[in-house]
Short mmCIF file of C-alpha atoms in Angstrom, two decimals:
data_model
loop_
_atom_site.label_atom_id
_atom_site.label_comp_id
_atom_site.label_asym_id
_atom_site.label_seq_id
_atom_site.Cartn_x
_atom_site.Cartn_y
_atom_site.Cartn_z
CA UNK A 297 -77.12 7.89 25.14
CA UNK A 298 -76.23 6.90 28.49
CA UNK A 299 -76.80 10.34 29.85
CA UNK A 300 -80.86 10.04 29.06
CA UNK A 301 -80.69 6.95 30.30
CA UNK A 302 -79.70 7.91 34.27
CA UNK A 303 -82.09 11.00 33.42
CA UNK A 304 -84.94 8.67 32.31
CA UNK A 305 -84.64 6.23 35.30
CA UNK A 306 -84.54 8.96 37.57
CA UNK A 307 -87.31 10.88 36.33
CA UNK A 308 -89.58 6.92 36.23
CA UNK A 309 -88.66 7.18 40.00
CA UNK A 310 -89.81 10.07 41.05
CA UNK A 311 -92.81 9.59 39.05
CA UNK A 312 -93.17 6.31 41.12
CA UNK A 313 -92.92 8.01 44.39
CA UNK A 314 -95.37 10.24 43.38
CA UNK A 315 -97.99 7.62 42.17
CA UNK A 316 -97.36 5.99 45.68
CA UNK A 317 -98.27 9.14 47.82
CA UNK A 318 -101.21 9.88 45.49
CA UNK A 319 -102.54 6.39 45.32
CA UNK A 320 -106.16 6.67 47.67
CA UNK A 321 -106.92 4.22 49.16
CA UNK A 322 -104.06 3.44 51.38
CA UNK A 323 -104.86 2.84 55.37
CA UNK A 324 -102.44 4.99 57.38
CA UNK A 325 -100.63 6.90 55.08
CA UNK A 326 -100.78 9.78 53.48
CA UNK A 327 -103.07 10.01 50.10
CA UNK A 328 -103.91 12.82 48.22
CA UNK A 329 -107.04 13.02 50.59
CA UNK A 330 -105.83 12.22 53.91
CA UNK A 331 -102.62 12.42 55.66
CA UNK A 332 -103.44 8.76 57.29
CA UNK A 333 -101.73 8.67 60.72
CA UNK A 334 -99.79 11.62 60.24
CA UNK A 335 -99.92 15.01 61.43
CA UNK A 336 -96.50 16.10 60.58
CA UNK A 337 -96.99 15.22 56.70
CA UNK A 338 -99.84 15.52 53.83
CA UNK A 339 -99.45 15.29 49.82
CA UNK A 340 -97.28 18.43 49.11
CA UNK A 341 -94.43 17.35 51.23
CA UNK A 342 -94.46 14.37 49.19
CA UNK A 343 -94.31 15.87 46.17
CA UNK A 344 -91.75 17.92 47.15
CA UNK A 345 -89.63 15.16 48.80
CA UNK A 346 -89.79 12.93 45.50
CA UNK A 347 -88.42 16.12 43.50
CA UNK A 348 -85.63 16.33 45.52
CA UNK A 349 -84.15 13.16 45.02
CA UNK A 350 -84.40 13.47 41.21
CA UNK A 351 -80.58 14.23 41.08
CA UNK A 352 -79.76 11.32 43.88
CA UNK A 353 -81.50 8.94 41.63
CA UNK A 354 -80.14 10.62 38.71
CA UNK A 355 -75.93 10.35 40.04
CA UNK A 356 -76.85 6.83 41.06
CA UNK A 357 -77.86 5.83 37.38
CA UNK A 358 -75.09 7.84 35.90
CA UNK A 359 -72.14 6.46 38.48
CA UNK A 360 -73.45 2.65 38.02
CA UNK A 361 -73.30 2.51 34.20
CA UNK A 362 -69.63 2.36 33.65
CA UNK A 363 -69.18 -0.94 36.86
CA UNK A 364 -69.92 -3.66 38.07
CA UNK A 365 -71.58 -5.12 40.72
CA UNK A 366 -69.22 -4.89 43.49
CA UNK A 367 -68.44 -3.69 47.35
CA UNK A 368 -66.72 -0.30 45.42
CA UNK A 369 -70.75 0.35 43.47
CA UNK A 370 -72.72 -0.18 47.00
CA UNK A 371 -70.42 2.02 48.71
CA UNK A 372 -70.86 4.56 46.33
CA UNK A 373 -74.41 4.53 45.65
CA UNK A 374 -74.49 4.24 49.92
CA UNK A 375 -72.65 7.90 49.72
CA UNK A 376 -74.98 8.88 47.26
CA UNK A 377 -77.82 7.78 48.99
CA UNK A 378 -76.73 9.59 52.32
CA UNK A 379 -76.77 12.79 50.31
CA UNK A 380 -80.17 12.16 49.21
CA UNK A 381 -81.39 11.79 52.37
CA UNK A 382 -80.21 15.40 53.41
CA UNK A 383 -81.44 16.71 50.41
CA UNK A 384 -84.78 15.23 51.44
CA UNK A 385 -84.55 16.48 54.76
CA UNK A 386 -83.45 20.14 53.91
CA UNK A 387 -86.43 19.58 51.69
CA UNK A 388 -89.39 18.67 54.47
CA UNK A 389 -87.78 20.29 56.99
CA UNK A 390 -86.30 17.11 58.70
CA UNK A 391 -89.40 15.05 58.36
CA UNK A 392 -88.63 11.11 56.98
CA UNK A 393 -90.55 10.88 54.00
CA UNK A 394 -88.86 8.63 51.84
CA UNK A 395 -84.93 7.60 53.46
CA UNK A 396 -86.78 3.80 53.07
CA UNK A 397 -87.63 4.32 49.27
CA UNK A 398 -84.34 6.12 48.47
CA UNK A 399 -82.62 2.79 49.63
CA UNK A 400 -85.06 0.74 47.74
CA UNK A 401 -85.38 2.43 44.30
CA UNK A 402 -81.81 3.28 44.61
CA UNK A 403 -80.52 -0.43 44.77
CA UNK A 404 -82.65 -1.26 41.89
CA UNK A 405 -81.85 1.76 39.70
CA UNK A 406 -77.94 1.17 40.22
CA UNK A 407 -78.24 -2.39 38.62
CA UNK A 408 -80.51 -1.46 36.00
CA UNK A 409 -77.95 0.96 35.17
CA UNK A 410 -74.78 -1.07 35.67
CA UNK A 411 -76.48 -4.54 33.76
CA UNK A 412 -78.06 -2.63 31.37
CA UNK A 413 -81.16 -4.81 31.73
CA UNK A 414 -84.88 -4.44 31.66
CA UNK A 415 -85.13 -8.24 32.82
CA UNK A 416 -87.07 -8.48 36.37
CA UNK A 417 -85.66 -11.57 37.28
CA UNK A 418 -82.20 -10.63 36.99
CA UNK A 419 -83.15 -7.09 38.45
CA UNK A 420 -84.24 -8.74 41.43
CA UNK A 421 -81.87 -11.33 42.03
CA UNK A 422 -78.31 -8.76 40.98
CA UNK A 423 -79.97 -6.67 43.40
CA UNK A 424 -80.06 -8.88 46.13
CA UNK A 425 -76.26 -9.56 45.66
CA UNK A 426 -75.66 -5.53 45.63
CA UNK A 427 -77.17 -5.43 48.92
CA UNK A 428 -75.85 -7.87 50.49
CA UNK A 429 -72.14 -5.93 50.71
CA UNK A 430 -71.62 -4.74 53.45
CA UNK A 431 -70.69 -0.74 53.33
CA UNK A 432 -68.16 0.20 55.55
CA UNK A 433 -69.26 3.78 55.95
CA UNK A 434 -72.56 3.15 56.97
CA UNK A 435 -71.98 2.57 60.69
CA UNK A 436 -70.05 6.51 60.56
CA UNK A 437 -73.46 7.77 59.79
CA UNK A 438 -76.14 7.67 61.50
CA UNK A 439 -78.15 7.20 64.67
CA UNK A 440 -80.31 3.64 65.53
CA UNK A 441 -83.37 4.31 63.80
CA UNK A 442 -86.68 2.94 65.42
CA UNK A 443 -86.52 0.10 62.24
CA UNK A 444 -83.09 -1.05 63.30
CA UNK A 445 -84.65 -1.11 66.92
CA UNK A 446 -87.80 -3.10 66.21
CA UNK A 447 -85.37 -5.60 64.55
CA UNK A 448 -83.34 -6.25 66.77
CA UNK A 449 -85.72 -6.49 69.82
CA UNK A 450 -88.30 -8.66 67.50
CA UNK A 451 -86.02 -10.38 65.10
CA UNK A 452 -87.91 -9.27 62.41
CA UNK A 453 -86.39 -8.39 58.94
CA UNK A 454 -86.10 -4.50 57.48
CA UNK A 455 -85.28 -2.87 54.26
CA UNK A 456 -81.89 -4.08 54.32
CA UNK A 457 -82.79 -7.17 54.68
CA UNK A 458 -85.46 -6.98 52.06
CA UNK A 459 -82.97 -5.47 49.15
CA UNK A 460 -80.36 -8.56 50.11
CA UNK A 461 -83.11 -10.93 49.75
CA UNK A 462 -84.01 -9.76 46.33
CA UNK A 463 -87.10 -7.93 46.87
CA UNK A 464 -89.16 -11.23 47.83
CA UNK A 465 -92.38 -8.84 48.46
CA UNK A 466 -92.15 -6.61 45.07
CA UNK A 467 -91.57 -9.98 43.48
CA UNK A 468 -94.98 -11.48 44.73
CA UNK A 469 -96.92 -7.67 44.11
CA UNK A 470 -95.43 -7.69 40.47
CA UNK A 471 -96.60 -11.65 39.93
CA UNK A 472 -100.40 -9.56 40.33
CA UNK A 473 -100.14 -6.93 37.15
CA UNK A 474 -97.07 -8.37 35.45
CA UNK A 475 -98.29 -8.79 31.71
CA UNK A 476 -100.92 -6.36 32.10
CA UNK A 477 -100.58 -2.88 30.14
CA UNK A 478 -103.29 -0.91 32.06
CA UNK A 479 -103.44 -1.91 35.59
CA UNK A 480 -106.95 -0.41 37.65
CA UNK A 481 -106.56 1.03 40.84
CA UNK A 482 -108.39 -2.47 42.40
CA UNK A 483 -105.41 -4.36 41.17
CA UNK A 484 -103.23 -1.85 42.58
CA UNK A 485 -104.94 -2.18 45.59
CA UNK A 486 -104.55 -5.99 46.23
CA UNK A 487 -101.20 -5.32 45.30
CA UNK A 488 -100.82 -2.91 48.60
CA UNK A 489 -102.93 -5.40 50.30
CA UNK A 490 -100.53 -8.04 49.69
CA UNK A 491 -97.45 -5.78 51.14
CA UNK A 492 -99.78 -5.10 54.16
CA UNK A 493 -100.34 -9.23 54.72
CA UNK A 494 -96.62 -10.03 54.71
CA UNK A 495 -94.30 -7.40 55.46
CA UNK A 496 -93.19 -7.03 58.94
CA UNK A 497 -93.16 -3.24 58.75
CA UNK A 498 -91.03 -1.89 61.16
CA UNK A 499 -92.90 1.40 61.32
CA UNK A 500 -96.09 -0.06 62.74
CA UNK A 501 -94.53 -2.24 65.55
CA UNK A 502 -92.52 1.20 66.41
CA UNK A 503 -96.21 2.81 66.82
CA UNK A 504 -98.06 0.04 68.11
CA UNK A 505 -96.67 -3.49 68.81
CA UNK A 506 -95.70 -6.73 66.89
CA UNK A 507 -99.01 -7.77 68.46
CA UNK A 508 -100.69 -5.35 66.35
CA UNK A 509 -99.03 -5.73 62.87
CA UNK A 510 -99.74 -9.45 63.49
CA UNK A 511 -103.82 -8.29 63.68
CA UNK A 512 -103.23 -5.73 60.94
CA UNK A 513 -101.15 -8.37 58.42
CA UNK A 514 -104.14 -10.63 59.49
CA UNK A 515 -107.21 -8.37 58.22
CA UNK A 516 -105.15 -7.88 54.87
CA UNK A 517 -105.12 -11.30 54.12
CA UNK A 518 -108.96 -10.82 54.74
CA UNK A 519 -108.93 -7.81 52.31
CA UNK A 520 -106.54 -9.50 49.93
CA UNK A 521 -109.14 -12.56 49.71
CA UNK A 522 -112.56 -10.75 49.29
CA UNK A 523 -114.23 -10.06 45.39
CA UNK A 524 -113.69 -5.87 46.20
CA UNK A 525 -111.24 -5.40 47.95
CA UNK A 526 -112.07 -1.63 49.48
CA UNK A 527 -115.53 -2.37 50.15
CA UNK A 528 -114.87 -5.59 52.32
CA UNK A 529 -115.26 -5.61 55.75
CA UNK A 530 -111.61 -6.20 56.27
CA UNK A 531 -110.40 -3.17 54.65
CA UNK A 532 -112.91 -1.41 56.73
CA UNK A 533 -111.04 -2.78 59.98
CA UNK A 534 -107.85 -1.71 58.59
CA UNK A 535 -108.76 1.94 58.24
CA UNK A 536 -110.07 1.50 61.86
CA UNK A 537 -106.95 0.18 63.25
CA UNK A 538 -104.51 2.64 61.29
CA UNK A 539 -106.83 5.46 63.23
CA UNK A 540 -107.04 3.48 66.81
CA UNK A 541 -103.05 2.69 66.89
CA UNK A 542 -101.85 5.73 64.65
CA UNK A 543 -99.78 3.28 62.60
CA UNK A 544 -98.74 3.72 58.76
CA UNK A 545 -96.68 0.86 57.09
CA UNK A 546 -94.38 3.32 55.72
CA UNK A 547 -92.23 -0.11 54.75
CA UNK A 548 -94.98 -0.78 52.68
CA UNK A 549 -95.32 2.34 51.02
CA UNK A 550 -91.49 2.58 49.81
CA UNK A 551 -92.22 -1.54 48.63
CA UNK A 552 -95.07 -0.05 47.01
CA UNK A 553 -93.30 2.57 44.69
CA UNK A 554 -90.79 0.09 43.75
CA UNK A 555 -93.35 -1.62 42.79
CA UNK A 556 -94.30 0.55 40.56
CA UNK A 557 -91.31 1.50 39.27
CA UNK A 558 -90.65 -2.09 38.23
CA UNK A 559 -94.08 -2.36 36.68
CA UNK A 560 -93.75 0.48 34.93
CA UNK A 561 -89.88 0.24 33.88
CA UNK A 562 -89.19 1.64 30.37
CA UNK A 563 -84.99 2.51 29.82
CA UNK A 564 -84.91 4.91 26.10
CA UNK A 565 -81.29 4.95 24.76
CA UNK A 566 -82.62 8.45 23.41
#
């Protein structure tokens, strides 16, 4: 049934979003031991914020099934996805936990839904057109956030960008565990290491400077290359740098669960 369908996908996100937040070890962000470079979040607010946006995730499955990919489906799941973000608000009390991963998962759960397709290439690639529309009621919305900011003063590509591109950076993180039933944490980890090495994350040049995220991409690529990853002198300097700058690649992160979600995708018709 269609119904446990939009419930299933909904419920694989959340449980993605809470993998991500739980996943240790993860420089700068919060874990389930250490809130990284954060002192206005730790783990229960993410598990709290991922339960909220069960029914956003949930409407977006259910209102994609019956069209297709078109202007009229990304300005509806946009709508949708503005109400999640208030829900997730009203939830942490007005702290951003997840508004990157709601437009992430959200993209990719509306044309998993709408294509009725379990196929990662064609995931990726319908997704990309999705995003690309523009949505006319976006610009009634909201405020400039610091990502739209660091873009346009550094050229630099966001979320947005991201989504429209296809998800080049999940694509390359699922090419490391595709084909592989159990994944250990030290694959998961070069995965994260990978998102670290070549996303331009918005959130650390708004804490630090593109300067910085240059270094920090830099030591990743270190990381990424050693035998173990965690106990290379790299990672080491990453943890250092996410205390010395108080950065977290919260870009990463919501890359990170989707991910996840796309390893882990499994759509029951009952």
């Amino acid at each position: 049934m269609k119904v446990r369908i939009a419930e299933n996908l909904a419920t694989q996100a959340v449980q993605a979003l809470k993998w991500e937040a739980n996943f240790a070890p993860k420089p700068g962000l919060v874990t389930k031991v250490s809130n990284g470079s954060h002192t206005d979040m730790d783990i229960t607010l993410f598990m709290r914020s991922a339960d909220s946006l069960y029914e956003t995730f949930r409407q977006i499955a259910e209102t994609a099934q019956n069209m297709s990919i078109s202007l009229n489906l990304r300005e509806k799941i946009g709508s949708l996805g503005r109400e999640g973000e208030e829900a997730m608000f009203q939830a942490t009390q007005g702290v951003n936990t997840h508004k990157g991963a709601i437009w992430a998962l959200g993209v990719l759960i509306a044309v998993i839904s709408s294509q009725e397709t379990a196929d990662l290439p064609t995931i990726l690639q319908t997704a990309g057109k999705l995003a690309s529309f523009p949505d006319r009621y976006v610009q009634t919305h909201p405020q400039t956030t610091y990502g739209i900011q660091a873009k346009r003063k550094y050229k630099v590509i966001g979320a947005r960008e991201e989504a429209a591109s296809g998800f080049p950076h999940v694509a390359a993180g699922l090419k490391l565990v595709l084909g592989q039933a159990e994944v250990t944490p030290q694959q998961w980890l070069r995965v994260l290491c990978l998102l670290y090495a070549s996303v331009d994350d918005t959130n650390v040049i708004h804490r630090s400077s593109l300067a910085v995220l240059r270094d920090f991409q830099n030591e990743a690529r270190q990381a990424l290359a050693a035998p173990m990853v965690e106990e290379s002198p790299a990672f080491q300097q990453l943890n250092q740098m996410a205390v010395k700058y108080q950065i977290s690649p919260g870009g990463c992160a919501d890359l990170f669960a989707a991910t996840y979600f796309l390893h882990n995708l499994n759509i029951k018709e009952n």
